[in-house]
Amino acid sequence: ETVYSVLNGDGSVSDIVVSSWLHDEDGIKNLKEKLNLTDVRNVKTDETPEENNGEYTWNSDSNDVYYQGKATEKLPVSVKITYELDGQEISESDLDGKTGHLKIRIHMTNENSETKTINGKDIIIHPCFVTGGIMTLNNDHVANVKCEQGKIVSDGSSQFLVFAAVPGLKETLDSADLSKVSDEMKVGDDVEIECDVTDYENAGLMMGMSDELDI
């Protein structure tokens, strides 16, 4: 299962699509799933599932079924994006065509946690999500890009800012009196980008998150 989320310019969620793959070497026969999704549809073949109060029954002559549906559940990690142009806060929609010194702050919040007492110390533990992101910047409109949390690669016409984070890790380390470790590792929930823009145009941002640490 992969969850795709389309974000607005401020990081709020516009749309969530869940894409799933079912596989069985013996064929998909009377396979039942309880789904909290709407507009569920098979995206590879004409075979359609039977639906009864949110329970879907799949049957297929092949060994695979690929389907998608829309979700409204809260994502485990939320994103908030803010902008400052020449020191003044501005919305992304008002940035189009502007010129000046731009600061972009991407703040990620790990929405789930539990508190465990270890050796008399309350420690806040978040589920671990490794986060990676890439932002594409056009050299005709952007210069002097800086980001302490990321790396910048240029192909001549564009710059690609790549960053990584583990949202919630800093809070966990700090609650365990390991602030020195989090400071040395430079882990945090924020990615801050500074650049000079001319006739600003929207910078494409893509992010990926996974709880599979071997990635």
CSV table of C-alpha atoms in Angstrom, one decimal:
chain,number,residue,atom,x,y,z
A,1,GLU,CA,0.0,0.0,0.0
A,2,THR,CA,1.3,3.5,-0.9
A,3,VAL,CA,-0.4,6.7,0.2
A,4,TYR,CA,-0.2,9.7,-2.2
A,5,SER,CA,-1.0,13.1,-0.8
A,6,VAL,CA,-1.3,16.4,-2.7
A,7,LEU,CA,-0.5,19.4,-0.6
A,8,ASN,CA,-1.5,23.0,-0.9
A,9,GLY,CA,1.2,25.7,-0.9
A,10,ASP,CA,1.0,26.0,3.0
A,11,GLY,CA,1.4,22.2,3.4
A,12,SER,CA,-2.2,21.5,4.2
A,13,VAL,CA,-3.7,18.5,2.5
A,14,SER,CA,-5.6,18.9,-0.7
A,15,ASP,CA,-6.2,15.2,-1.6
A,16,ILE,CA,-5.2,11.8,-0.5
A,17,VAL,CA,-5.2,8.7,-2.7
A,18,VAL,CA,-4.4,5.2,-1.5
A,19,SER,CA,-2.9,2.8,-4.1
A,20,SER,CA,-2.8,-0.9,-3.2
A,21,TRP,CA,-1.6,-4.1,-4.8
A,22,LEU,CA,-3.0,-7.5,-4.0
A,23,HIS,CA,-1.1,-10.6,-5.0
A,24,ASP,CA,-1.7,-14.3,-4.6
A,25,GLU,CA,0.1,-17.0,-6.6
A,26,ASP,CA,-3.0,-19.1,-6.5
A,27,GLY,CA,-5.2,-16.3,-7.9
A,28,ILE,CA,-7.4,-13.7,-6.2
A,29,LYS,CA,-10.4,-15.7,-5.0
A,30,ASN,CA,-13.0,-14.3,-2.6
A,31,LEU,CA,-10.5,-12.0,-0.9
A,32,LYS,CA,-12.2,-9.7,1.5
A,33,GLU,CA,-11.0,-6.3,2.8
A,34,LYS,CA,-12.5,-3.7,5.1
A,35,LEU,CA,-11.6,-0.4,3.5
A,36,ASN,CA,-12.1,3.1,4.9
A,37,LEU,CA,-11.9,4.6,1.4
A,38,THR,CA,-14.3,6.1,-1.2
A,39,ASP,CA,-14.3,5.8,-5.0
A,40,VAL,CA,-12.5,2.5,-4.9
A,41,ARG,CA,-11.7,1.3,-8.4
A,42,ASN,CA,-9.6,-1.3,-10.1
A,43,VAL,CA,-6.9,0.5,-12.1
A,44,LYS,CA,-5.6,-2.3,-14.3
A,45,THR,CA,-8.5,-4.4,-15.4
A,46,ASP,CA,-12.3,-4.2,-15.9
A,47,GLU,CA,-13.0,-6.5,-12.9
A,48,THR,CA,-14.9,-4.7,-10.1
A,49,PRO,CA,-15.2,-5.7,-6.5
A,50,GLU,CA,-18.4,-6.4,-4.6
A,51,GLU,CA,-19.0,-3.9,-1.8
A,52,ASN,CA,-21.1,-4.3,1.3
A,53,ASN,CA,-20.9,-1.7,4.1
A,54,GLY,CA,-17.3,-0.9,3.4
A,55,GLU,CA,-16.2,-4.6,2.9
A,56,TYR,CA,-14.9,-5.3,-0.5
A,57,THR,CA,-14.7,-8.7,-2.0
A,58,TRP,CA,-12.1,-9.2,-4.8
A,59,ASN,CA,-12.2,-12.0,-7.5
A,60,SER,CA,-9.8,-12.1,-10.4
A,61,ASP,CA,-8.6,-14.6,-13.0
A,62,SER,CA,-5.1,-13.1,-12.6
A,63,ASN,CA,-2.7,-13.3,-9.6
A,64,ASP,CA,-2.7,-9.5,-9.1
A,65,VAL,CA,-5.2,-6.7,-8.4
A,66,TYR,CA,-4.2,-3.0,-8.4
A,67,TYR,CA,-6.7,-0.5,-7.0
A,68,GLN,CA,-7.0,3.0,-5.8
A,69,GLY,CA,-9.4,4.9,-3.5
A,70,LYS,CA,-9.7,8.3,-1.8
A,71,ALA,CA,-9.0,8.7,1.9
A,72,THR,CA,-9.8,11.3,4.5
A,73,GLU,CA,-7.8,10.0,7.5
A,74,LYS,CA,-5.2,12.1,9.1
A,75,LEU,CA,-1.7,11.5,7.8
A,76,PRO,CA,0.8,10.3,10.5
A,77,VAL,CA,3.1,13.2,9.7
A,78,SER,CA,1.7,16.6,8.9
A,79,VAL,CA,3.5,19.4,7.0
A,80,LYS,CA,3.4,23.2,7.5
A,81,ILE,CA,5.1,25.5,5.0
A,82,THR,CA,5.7,29.2,5.7
A,83,TYR,CA,7.3,31.9,3.5
A,84,GLU,CA,9.0,35.2,4.2
A,85,LEU,CA,10.0,37.7,1.5
A,86,ASP,CA,12.4,40.4,2.7
A,87,GLY,CA,11.5,39.6,6.3
A,88,GLN,CA,7.7,39.8,5.8
A,89,GLU,CA,5.5,36.8,6.0
A,90,ILE,CA,3.7,36.1,2.8
A,91,SER,CA,1.5,33.3,1.4
A,92,GLU,CA,2.7,31.1,-1.4
A,93,SER,CA,-0.1,32.2,-3.6
A,94,ASP,CA,1.0,35.9,-3.3
A,95,LEU,CA,4.6,35.1,-4.2
A,96,ASP,CA,4.1,34.6,-7.9
A,97,GLY,CA,6.2,37.2,-9.8
A,98,LYS,CA,7.8,38.7,-6.7
A,99,THR,CA,11.5,39.6,-6.4
A,100,GLY,CA,13.5,39.7,-3.2
A,101,HIS,CA,15.2,37.5,-0.5
A,102,LEU,CA,13.0,34.5,0.2
A,103,LYS,CA,12.9,32.2,3.3
A,104,ILE,CA,11.0,28.9,3.1
A,105,ARG,CA,10.4,26.9,6.3
A,106,ILE,CA,9.1,23.3,6.1
A,107,HIS,CA,8.0,22.1,9.5
A,108,MET,CA,7.0,18.4,9.9
A,109,THR,CA,5.0,17.1,12.9
A,110,ASN,CA,5.0,13.4,13.9
A,111,GLU,CA,1.3,13.2,15.0
A,112,ASN,CA,1.6,10.0,17.0
A,113,SER,CA,3.4,9.3,20.2
A,114,GLU,CA,3.4,7.5,23.5
A,115,THR,CA,5.1,8.3,26.7
A,116,LYS,CA,7.1,5.5,28.4
A,117,THR,CA,8.8,5.7,31.8
A,118,ILE,CA,12.3,4.4,31.7
A,119,ASN,CA,14.5,4.5,34.8
A,120,GLY,CA,12.1,7.0,36.3
A,121,LYS,CA,12.3,9.3,33.2
A,122,ASP,CA,9.3,10.0,31.0
A,123,ILE,CA,10.4,9.6,27.4
A,124,ILE,CA,8.2,10.6,24.4
A,125,ILE,CA,8.5,8.0,21.7
A,126,HIS,CA,7.3,8.6,18.2
A,127,PRO,CA,6.9,6.0,15.4
A,128,CYS,CA,9.9,6.3,13.2
A,129,PHE,CA,9.3,7.8,9.7
A,130,VAL,CA,12.3,8.5,7.5
A,131,THR,CA,11.5,11.5,5.3
A,132,GLY,CA,13.2,12.6,2.1
A,133,GLY,CA,12.4,15.6,0.0
A,134,ILE,CA,13.5,17.3,-3.2
A,135,MET,CA,12.7,20.8,-4.4
A,136,THR,CA,13.4,21.9,-8.0
A,137,LEU,CA,14.5,25.5,-8.5
A,138,ASN,CA,14.9,27.3,-11.8
A,139,ASN,CA,18.3,29.1,-12.2
A,140,ASP,CA,16.6,31.8,-14.2
A,141,HIS,CA,14.6,32.8,-11.1
A,142,VAL,CA,16.6,31.6,-8.1
A,143,ALA,CA,20.1,32.3,-6.9
A,144,ASN,CA,22.3,31.9,-3.7
A,145,VAL,CA,20.4,28.9,-2.4
A,146,LYS,CA,21.3,27.9,1.2
A,147,CYS,CA,19.9,25.0,3.3
A,148,GLU,CA,21.8,23.7,6.4
A,149,GLN,CA,19.6,20.5,6.4
A,150,GLY,CA,20.1,19.6,2.7
A,151,LYS,CA,22.4,19.4,-0.2
A,152,ILE,CA,22.2,21.3,-3.5
A,153,VAL,CA,23.0,19.9,-6.9
A,154,SER,CA,22.9,21.9,-10.2
A,155,ASP,CA,22.6,20.7,-13.8
A,156,GLY,CA,23.1,24.2,-15.2
A,157,SER,CA,19.5,25.2,-15.8
A,158,SER,CA,18.1,24.0,-12.5
A,159,GLN,CA,19.1,23.5,-8.9
A,160,PHE,CA,17.9,20.4,-6.9
A,161,LEU,CA,17.7,20.8,-3.2
A,162,VAL,CA,17.6,17.4,-1.5
A,163,PHE,CA,17.0,16.9,2.3
A,164,ALA,CA,16.2,14.2,4.8
A,165,ALA,CA,14.7,14.2,8.3
A,166,VAL,CA,13.2,11.9,10.9
A,167,PRO,CA,10.2,13.9,12.3
A,168,GLY,CA,9.9,13.5,16.1
A,169,LEU,CA,13.4,12.1,16.7
A,170,LYS,CA,14.6,15.3,18.3
A,171,GLU,CA,11.8,15.4,20.8
A,172,THR,CA,12.5,11.8,21.7
A,173,LEU,CA,16.2,12.4,22.3
A,174,ASP,CA,15.6,15.7,24.1
A,175,SER,CA,13.0,14.0,26.5
A,176,ALA,CA,15.7,11.4,27.2
A,177,ASP,CA,18.2,14.1,28.2
A,178,LEU,CA,20.1,13.4,25.0
A,179,SER,CA,19.9,17.0,23.6
A,180,LYS,CA,23.7,16.9,23.0
A,181,VAL,CA,23.2,13.9,20.7
A,182,SER,CA,20.4,15.5,18.7
A,183,ASP,CA,22.5,18.7,18.4
A,184,GLU,CA,25.5,16.8,17.1
A,185,MET,CA,23.4,14.8,14.7
A,186,LYS,CA,21.6,18.0,13.6
A,187,VAL,CA,18.3,16.3,13.7
A,188,GLY,CA,15.1,18.3,13.7
A,189,ASP,CA,11.6,18.7,12.4
A,190,ASP,CA,12.4,21.8,10.3
A,191,VAL,CA,14.0,22.4,6.9
A,192,GLU,CA,14.9,26.1,6.3
A,193,ILE,CA,15.7,27.3,2.8
A,194,GLU,CA,17.0,30.8,1.9
A,195,CYS,CA,17.5,32.1,-1.6
A,196,ASP,CA,17.2,35.3,-3.8
A,197,VAL,CA,14.3,35.2,-6.2
A,198,THR,CA,13.5,37.2,-9.3
A,199,ASP,CA,10.0,37.0,-10.8
A,200,TYR,CA,9.3,34.1,-8.5
A,201,GLU,CA,7.7,31.0,-9.9
A,202,ASN,CA,6.4,28.0,-7.9
A,203,ALA,CA,9.2,25.6,-6.9
A,204,GLY,CA,8.0,22.0,-7.2
A,205,LEU,CA,8.3,20.1,-3.9
A,206,MET,CA,8.1,16.3,-3.6
A,207,MET,CA,8.5,14.4,-0.3
A,208,GLY,CA,8.5,10.7,0.6
A,209,MET,CA,8.0,9.1,4.0
A,210,SER,CA,8.4,5.5,5.1
A,211,ASP,CA,8.6,3.5,8.3
A,212,GLU,CA,10.9,1.0,6.5
A,213,LEU,CA,14.3,2.0,7.9
A,214,ASP,CA,16.3,-0.1,5.5
A,215,ILE,CA,15.5,2.4,2.7
